[in-house]
PDB file of C-alpha atoms in Angstrom:
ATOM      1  CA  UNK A   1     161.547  83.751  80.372  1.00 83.00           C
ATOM      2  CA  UNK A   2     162.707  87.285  79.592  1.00 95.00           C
ATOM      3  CA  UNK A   3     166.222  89.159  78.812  1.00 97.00           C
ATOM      4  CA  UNK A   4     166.589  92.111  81.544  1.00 98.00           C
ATOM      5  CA  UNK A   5     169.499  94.714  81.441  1.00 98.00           C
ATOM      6  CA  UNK A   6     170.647  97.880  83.187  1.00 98.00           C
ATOM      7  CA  UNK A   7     173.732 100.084  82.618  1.00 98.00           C
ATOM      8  CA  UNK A   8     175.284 102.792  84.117  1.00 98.00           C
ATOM      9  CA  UNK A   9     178.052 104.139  82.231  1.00 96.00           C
ATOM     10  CA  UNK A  10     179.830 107.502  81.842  1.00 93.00           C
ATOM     11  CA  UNK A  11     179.025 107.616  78.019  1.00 94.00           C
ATOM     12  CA  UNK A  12     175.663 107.395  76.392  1.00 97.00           C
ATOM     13  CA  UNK A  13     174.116 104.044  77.335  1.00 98.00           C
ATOM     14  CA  UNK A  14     171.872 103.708  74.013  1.00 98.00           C
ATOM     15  CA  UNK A  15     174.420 101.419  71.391  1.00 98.00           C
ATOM     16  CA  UNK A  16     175.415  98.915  74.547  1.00 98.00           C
ATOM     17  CA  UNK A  17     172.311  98.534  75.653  1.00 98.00           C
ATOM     18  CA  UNK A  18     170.768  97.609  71.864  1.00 98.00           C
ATOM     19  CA  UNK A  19     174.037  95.501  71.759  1.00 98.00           C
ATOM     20  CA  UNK A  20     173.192  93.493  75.055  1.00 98.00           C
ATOM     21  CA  UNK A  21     169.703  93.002  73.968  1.00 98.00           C
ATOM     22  CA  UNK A  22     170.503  91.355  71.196  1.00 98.00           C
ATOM     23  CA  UNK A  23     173.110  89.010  72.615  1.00 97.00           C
ATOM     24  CA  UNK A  24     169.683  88.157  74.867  1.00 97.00           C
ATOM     25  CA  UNK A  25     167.449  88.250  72.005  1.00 97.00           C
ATOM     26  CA  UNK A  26     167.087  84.201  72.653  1.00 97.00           C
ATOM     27  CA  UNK A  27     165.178  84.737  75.784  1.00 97.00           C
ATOM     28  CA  UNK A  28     162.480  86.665  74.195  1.00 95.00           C
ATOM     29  CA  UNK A  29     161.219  87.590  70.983  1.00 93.00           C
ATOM     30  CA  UNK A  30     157.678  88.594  71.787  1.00 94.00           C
ATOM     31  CA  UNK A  31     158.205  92.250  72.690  1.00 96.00           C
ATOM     32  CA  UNK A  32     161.690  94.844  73.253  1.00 97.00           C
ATOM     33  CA  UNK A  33     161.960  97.922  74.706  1.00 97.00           C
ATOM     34  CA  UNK A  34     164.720 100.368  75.958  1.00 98.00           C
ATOM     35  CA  UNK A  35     164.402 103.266  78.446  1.00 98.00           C
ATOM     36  CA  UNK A  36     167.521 105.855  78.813  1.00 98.00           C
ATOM     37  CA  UNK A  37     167.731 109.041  81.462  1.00 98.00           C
ATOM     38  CA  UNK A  38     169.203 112.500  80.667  1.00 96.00           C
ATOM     39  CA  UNK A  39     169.588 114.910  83.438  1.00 90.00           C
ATOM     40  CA  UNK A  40     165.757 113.795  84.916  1.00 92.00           C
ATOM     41  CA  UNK A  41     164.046 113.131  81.288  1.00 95.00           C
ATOM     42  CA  UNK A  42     163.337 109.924  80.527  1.00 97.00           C
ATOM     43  CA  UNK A  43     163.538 108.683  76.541  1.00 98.00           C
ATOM     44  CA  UNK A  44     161.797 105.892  75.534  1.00 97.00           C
ATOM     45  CA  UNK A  45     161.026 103.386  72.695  1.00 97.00           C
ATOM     46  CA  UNK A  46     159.277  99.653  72.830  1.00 97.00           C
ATOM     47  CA  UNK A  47     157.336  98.076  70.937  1.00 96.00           C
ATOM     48  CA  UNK A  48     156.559  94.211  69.722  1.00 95.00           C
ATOM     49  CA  UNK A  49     158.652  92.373  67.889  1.00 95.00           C
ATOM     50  CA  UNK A  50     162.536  91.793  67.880  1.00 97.00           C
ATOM     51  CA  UNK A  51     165.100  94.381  69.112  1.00 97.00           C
ATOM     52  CA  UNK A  52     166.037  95.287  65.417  1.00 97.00           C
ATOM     53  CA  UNK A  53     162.635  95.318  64.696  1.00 96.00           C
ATOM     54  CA  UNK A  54     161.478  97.997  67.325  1.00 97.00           C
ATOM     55  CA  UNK A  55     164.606 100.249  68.205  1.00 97.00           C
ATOM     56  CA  UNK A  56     165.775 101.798  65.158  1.00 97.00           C
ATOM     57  CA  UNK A  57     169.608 103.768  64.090  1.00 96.00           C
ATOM     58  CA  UNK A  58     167.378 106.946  65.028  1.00 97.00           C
ATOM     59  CA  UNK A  59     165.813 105.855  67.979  1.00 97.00           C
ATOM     60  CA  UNK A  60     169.869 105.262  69.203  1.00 97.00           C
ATOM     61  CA  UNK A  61     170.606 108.493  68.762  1.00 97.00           C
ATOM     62  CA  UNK A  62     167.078 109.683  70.535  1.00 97.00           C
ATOM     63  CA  UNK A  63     167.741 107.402  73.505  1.00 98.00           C
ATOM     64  CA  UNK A  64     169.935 109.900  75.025  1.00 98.00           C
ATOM     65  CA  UNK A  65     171.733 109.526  78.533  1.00 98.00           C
ATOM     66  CA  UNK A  66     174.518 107.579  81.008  1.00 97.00           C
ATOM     67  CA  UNK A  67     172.003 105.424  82.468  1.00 98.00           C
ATOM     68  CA  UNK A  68     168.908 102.664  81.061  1.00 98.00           C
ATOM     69  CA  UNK A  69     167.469  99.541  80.979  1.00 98.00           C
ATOM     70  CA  UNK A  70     166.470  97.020  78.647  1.00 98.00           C
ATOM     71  CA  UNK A  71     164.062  94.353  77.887  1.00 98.00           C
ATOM     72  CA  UNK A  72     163.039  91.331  75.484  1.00 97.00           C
ATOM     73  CA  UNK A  73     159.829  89.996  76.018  1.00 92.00           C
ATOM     74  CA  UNK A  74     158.389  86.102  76.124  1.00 83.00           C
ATOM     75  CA  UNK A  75     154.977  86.261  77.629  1.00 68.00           C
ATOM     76  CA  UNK A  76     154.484  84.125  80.259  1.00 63.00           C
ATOM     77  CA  UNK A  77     151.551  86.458  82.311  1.00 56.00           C
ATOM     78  CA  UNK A  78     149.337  88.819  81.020  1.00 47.00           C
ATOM     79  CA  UNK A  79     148.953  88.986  77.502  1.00 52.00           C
ATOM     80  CA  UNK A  80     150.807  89.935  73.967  1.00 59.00           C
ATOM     81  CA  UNK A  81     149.388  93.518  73.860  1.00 63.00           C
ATOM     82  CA  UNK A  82     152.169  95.914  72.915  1.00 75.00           C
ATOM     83  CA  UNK A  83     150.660  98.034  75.682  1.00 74.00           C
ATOM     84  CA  UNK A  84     152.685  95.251  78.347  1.00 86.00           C
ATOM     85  CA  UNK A  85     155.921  95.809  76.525  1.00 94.00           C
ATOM     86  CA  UNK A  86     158.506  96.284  78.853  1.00 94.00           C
ATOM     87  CA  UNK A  87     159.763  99.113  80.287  1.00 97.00           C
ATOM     88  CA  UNK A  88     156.992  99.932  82.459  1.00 97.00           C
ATOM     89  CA  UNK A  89     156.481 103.301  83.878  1.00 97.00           C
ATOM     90  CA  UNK A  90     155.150 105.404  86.690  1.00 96.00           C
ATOM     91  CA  UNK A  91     155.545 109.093  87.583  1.00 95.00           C
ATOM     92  CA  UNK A  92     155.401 108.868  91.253  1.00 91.00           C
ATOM     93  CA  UNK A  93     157.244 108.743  93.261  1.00 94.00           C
ATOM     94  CA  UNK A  94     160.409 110.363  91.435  1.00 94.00           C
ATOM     95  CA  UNK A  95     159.618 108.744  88.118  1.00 95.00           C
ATOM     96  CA  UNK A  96     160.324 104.922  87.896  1.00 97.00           C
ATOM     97  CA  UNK A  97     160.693 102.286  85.389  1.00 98.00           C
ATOM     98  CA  UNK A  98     160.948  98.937  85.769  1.00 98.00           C
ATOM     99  CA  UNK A  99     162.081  95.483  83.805  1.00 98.00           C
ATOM    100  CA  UNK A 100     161.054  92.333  85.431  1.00 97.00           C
ATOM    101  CA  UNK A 101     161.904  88.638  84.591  1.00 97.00           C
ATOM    102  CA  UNK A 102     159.783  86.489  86.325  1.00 96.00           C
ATOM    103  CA  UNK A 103     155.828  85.827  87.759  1.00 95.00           C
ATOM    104  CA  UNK A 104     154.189  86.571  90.503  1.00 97.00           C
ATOM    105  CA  UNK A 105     151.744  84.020  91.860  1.00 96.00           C
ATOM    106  CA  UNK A 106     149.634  86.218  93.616  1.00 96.00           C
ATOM    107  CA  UNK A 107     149.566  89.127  91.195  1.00 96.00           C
ATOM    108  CA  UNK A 108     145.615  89.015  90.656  1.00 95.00           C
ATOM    109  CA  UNK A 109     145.221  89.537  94.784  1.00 96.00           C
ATOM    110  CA  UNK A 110     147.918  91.992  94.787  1.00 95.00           C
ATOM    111  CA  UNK A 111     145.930  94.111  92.135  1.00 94.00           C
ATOM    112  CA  UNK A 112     143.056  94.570  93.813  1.00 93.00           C
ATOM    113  CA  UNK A 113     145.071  95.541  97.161  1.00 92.00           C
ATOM    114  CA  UNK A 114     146.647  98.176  94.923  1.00 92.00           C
ATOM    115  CA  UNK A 115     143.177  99.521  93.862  1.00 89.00           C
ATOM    116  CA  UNK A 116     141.232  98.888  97.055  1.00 90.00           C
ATOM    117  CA  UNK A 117     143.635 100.335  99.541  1.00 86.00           C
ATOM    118  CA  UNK A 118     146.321 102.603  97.306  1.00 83.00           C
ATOM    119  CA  UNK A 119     143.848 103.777  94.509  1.00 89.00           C
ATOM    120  CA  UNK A 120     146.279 102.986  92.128  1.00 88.00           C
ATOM    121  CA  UNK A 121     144.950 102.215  88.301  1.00 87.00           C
ATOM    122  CA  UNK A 122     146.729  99.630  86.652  1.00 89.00           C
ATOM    123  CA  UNK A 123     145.862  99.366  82.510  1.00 87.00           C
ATOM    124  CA  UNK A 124     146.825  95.921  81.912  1.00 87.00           C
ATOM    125  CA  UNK A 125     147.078  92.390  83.372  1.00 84.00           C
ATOM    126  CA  UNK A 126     150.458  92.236  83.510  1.00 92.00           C
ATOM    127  CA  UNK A 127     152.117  90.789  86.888  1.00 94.00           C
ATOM    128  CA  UNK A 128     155.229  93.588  86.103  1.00 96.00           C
ATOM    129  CA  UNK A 129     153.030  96.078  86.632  1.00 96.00           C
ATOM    130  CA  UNK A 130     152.012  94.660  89.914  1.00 96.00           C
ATOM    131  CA  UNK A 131     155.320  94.451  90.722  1.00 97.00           C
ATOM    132  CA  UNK A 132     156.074  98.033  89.566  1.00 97.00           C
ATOM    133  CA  UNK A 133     153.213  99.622  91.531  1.00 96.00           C
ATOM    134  CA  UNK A 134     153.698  97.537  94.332  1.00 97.00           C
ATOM    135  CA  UNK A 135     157.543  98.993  94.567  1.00 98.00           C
ATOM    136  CA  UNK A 136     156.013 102.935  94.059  1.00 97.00           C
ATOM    137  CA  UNK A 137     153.670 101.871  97.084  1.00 96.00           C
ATOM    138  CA  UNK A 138     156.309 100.628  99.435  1.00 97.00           C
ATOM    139  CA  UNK A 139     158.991 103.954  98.425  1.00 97.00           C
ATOM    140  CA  UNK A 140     156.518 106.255  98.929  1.00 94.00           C
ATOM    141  CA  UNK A 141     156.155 104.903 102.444  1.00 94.00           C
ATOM    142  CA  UNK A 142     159.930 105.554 103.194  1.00 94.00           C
ATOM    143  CA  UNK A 143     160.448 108.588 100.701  1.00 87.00           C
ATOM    144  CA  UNK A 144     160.099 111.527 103.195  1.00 82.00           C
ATOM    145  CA  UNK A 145     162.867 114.014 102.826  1.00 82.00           C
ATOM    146  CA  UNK A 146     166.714 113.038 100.066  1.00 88.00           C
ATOM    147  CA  UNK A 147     166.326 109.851  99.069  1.00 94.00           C
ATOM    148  CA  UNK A 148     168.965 107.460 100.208  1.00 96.00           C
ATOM    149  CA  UNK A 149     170.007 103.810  99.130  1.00 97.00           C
ATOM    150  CA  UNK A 150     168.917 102.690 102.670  1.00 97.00           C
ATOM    151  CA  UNK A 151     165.399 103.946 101.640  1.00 97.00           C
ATOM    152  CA  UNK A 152     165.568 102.108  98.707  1.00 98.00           C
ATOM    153  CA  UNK A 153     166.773  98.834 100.091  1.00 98.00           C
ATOM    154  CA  UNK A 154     163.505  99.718 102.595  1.00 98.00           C
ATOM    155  CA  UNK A 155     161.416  99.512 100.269  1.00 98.00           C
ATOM    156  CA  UNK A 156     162.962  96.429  98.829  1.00 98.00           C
ATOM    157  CA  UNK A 157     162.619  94.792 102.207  1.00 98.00           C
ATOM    158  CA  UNK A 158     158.633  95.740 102.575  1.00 98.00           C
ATOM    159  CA  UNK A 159     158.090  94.289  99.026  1.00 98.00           C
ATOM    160  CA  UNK A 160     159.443  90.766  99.518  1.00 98.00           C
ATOM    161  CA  UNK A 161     157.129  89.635 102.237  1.00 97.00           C
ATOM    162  CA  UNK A 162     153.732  90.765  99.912  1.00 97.00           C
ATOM    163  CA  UNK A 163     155.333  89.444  96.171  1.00 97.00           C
ATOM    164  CA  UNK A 164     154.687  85.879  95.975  1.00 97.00           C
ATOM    165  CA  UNK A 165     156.937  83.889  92.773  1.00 97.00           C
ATOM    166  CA  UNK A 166     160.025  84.916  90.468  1.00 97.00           C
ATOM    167  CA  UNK A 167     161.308  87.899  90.177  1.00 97.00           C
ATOM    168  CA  UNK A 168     164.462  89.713  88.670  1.00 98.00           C
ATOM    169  CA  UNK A 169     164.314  93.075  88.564  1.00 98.00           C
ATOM    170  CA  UNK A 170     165.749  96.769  87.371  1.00 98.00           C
ATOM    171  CA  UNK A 171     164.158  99.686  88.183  1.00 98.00           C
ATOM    172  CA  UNK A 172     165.203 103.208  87.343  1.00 98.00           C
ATOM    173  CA  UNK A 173     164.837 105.882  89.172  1.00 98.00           C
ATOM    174  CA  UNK A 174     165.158 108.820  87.740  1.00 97.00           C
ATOM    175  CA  UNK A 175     168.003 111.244  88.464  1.00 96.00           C
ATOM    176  CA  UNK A 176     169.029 108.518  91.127  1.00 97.00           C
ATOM    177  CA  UNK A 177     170.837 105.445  89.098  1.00 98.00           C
ATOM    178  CA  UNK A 178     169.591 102.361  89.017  1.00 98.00           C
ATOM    179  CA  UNK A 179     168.167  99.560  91.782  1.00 98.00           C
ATOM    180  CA  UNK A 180     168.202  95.596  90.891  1.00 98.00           C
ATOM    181  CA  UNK A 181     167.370  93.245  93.260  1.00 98.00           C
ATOM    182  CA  UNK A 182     165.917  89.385  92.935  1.00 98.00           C
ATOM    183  CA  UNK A 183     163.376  87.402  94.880  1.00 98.00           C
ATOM    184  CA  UNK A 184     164.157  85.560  98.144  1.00 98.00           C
ATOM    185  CA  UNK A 185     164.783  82.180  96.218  1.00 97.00           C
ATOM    186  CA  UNK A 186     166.621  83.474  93.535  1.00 97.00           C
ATOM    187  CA  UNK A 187     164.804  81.797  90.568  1.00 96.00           C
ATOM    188  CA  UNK A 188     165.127  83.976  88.074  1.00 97.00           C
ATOM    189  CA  UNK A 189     169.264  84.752  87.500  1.00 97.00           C
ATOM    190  CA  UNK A 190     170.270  88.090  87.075  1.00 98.00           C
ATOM    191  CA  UNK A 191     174.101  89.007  87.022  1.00 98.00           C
ATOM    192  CA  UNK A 192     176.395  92.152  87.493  1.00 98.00           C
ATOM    193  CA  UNK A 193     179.775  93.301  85.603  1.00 98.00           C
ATOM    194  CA  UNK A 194     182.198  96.018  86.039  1.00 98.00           C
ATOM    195  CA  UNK A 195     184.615  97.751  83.164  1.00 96.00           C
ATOM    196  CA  UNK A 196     186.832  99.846  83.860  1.00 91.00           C
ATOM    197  CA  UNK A 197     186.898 103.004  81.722  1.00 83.00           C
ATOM    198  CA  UNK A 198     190.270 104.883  80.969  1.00 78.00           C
ATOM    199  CA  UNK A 199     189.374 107.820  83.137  1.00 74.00           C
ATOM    200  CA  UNK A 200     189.813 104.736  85.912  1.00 72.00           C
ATOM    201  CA  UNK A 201     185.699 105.269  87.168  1.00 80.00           C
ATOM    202  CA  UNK A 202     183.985 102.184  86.443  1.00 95.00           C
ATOM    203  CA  UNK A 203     180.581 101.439  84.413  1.00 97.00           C
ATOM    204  CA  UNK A 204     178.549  98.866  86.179  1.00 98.00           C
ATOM    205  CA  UNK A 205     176.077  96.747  83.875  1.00 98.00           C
ATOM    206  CA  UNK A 206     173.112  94.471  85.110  1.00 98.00           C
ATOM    207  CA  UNK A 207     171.838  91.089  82.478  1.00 98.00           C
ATOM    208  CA  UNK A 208     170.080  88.245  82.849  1.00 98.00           C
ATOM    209  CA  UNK A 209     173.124  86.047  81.243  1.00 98.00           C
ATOM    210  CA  UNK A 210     176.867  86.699  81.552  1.00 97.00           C
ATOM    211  CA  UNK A 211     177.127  86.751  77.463  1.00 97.00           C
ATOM    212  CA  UNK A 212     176.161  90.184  77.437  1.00 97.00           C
ATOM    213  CA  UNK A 213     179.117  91.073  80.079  1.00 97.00           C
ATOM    214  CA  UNK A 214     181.424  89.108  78.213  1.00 96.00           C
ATOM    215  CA  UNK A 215     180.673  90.461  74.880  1.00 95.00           C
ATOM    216  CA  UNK A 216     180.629  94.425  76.103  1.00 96.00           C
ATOM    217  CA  UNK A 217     184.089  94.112  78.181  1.00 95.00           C
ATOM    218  CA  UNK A 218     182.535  93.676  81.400  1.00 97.00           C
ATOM    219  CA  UNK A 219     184.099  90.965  84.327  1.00 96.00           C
ATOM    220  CA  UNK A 220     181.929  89.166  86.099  1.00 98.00           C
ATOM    221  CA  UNK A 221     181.599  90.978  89.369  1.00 97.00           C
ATOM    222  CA  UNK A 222     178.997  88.732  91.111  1.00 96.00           C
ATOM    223  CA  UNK A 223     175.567  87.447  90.401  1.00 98.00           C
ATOM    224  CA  UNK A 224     173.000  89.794  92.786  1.00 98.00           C
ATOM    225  CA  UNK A 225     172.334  87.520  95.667  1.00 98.00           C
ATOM    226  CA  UNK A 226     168.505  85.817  96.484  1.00 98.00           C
ATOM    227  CA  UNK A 227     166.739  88.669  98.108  1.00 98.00           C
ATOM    228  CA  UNK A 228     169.751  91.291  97.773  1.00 98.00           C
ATOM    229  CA  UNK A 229     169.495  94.223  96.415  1.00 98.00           C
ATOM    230  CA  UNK A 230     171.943  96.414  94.349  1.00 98.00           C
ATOM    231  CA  UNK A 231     171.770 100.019  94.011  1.00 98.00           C
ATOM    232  CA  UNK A 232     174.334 102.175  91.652  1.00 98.00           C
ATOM    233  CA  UNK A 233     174.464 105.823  91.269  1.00 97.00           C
ATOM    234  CA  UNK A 234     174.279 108.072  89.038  1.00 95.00           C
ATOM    235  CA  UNK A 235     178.011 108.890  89.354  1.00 93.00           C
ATOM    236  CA  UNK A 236     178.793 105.225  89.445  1.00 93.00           C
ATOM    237  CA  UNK A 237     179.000 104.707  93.129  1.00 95.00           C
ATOM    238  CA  UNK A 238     177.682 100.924  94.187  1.00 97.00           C
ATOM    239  CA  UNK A 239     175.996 100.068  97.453  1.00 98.00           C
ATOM    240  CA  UNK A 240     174.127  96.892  97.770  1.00 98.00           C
ATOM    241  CA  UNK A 241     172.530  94.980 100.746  1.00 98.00           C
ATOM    242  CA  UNK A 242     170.392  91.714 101.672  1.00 98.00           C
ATOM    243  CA  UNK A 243     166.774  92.784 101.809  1.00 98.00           C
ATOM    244  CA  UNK A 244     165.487  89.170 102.434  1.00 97.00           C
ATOM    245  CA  UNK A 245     164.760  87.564 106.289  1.00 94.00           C
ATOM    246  CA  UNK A 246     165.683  84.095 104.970  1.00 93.00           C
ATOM    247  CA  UNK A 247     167.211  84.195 101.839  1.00 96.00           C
ATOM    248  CA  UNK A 248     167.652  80.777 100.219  1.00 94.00           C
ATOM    249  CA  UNK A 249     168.976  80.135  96.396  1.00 93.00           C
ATOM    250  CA  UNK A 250     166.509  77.262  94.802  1.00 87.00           C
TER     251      UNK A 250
END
């Protein structure tokens, strides 16, 4: 079990998203990490231990940007290096990181697919980063000319069929916004909340548990379906659609 969380917000992103962490703290103590975007650059900071532990008042005001994710860690694949803190990250294509709640049951086969046929190195034995490359693999299929939300939700629909076991996930993409979207069972929970801000545009926020909405001033807009997927923009905009051939909450 892990805490996942994504916001998108037209302030910087850095206090909430230390704020929602916390509230998840309970879900994993292991390992946190944060990731935050600023016109393209990403900004960084994980590490093991507890959220207070690893992101510090100056890290907050490093952390710079409208848009991140967040992670707590319990280890459940892999190992406790701080090298599998969460968020993961690859360059290509557009520069993604990922949070993931979950396993994959077929994460050691998938690895060697990833070397054997995509030449892609992965530097630790965790089934995120599986996940993560396995995601890159499938955009960079679609990814040929703007990138689009149906591209995304493409590549959403190419992953299901070869990931195998739980998954909740948030992936950034930079300069885009951010793309959640949960297996085709739905094992792993993963909600969505909307605030309203006073200039009337709305900040959208992704968590594994509805405390963290409740707590930062968000509604409960939905939970993001088995095998949907939810994309939102950079300038807030939402678009979400079911990725999954038979989708089926267990």
């Amino acid at each position: 079990m892990c805490g996942i969380v994504g916001l998108v917000s037209k302030q910087n992103v850095s206090a909430e998203l230390y704020d929602a962490l916390t509230l998840l703290q309970h879900r994993g103590q292991d390992a946190a990490g944060m990731v935050t975007c600023e016109d393209r650059q990403l900004h960084l900071q994980k590490g093991k231990g507890f959220v207070r532990d690893v992101v510090h008042a100056q890290d907050i005001l490093r952390l710079r940007g409208h848009y991140g994710l967040g992670h707590v860690r319990y280890p459940t694949a892999g190992t406790d290096s701080a090298a599998e803190a969460q968020p993961l990250y690859v360059n290509s294509p557009y520069g993604l990181c990922l949070v993931h709640n979950g396993n994959l049951t077929n994460a050691s086969s998938l690895q060697k697919e990833l070397w054997q046929k995509g030449f892609r190195h992965l530097n630790t034995r965790s089934d995120s980063e599986v996940l993560l490359n396995v995601f890159a693999e499938e955009l960079q299929r679609v990814a040929v000319g703007e990138l689009t939300p149906e591209k995304l939700f493409q590549a959403v629909r190419q992953l299901h069929p070869r990931c195998k076991g739980a998954y909740a996930v948030i992936v950034l993409i930079a300069g885009y916004g951010l793309l959640a979207f949960r297996d085709p069972y739905g094992i792993r929970p993963l909600s969505l909340g909307v605030r309203q801000n006073d200039n009337g545009a709305p900040d959208y926020l992704f968590a594994s548990e509805t405390v963290a909405l409740d707590s930062l001033g968000f509604h409960l807009l939905d939970d993001v379906a088995p095998g949907e997927a939810v994309f939102i923009s950079v300038d807030g905009q939402m678009q979400r659609q079911q990725c999954a051939k038979h989708p089926q909450l267990s």
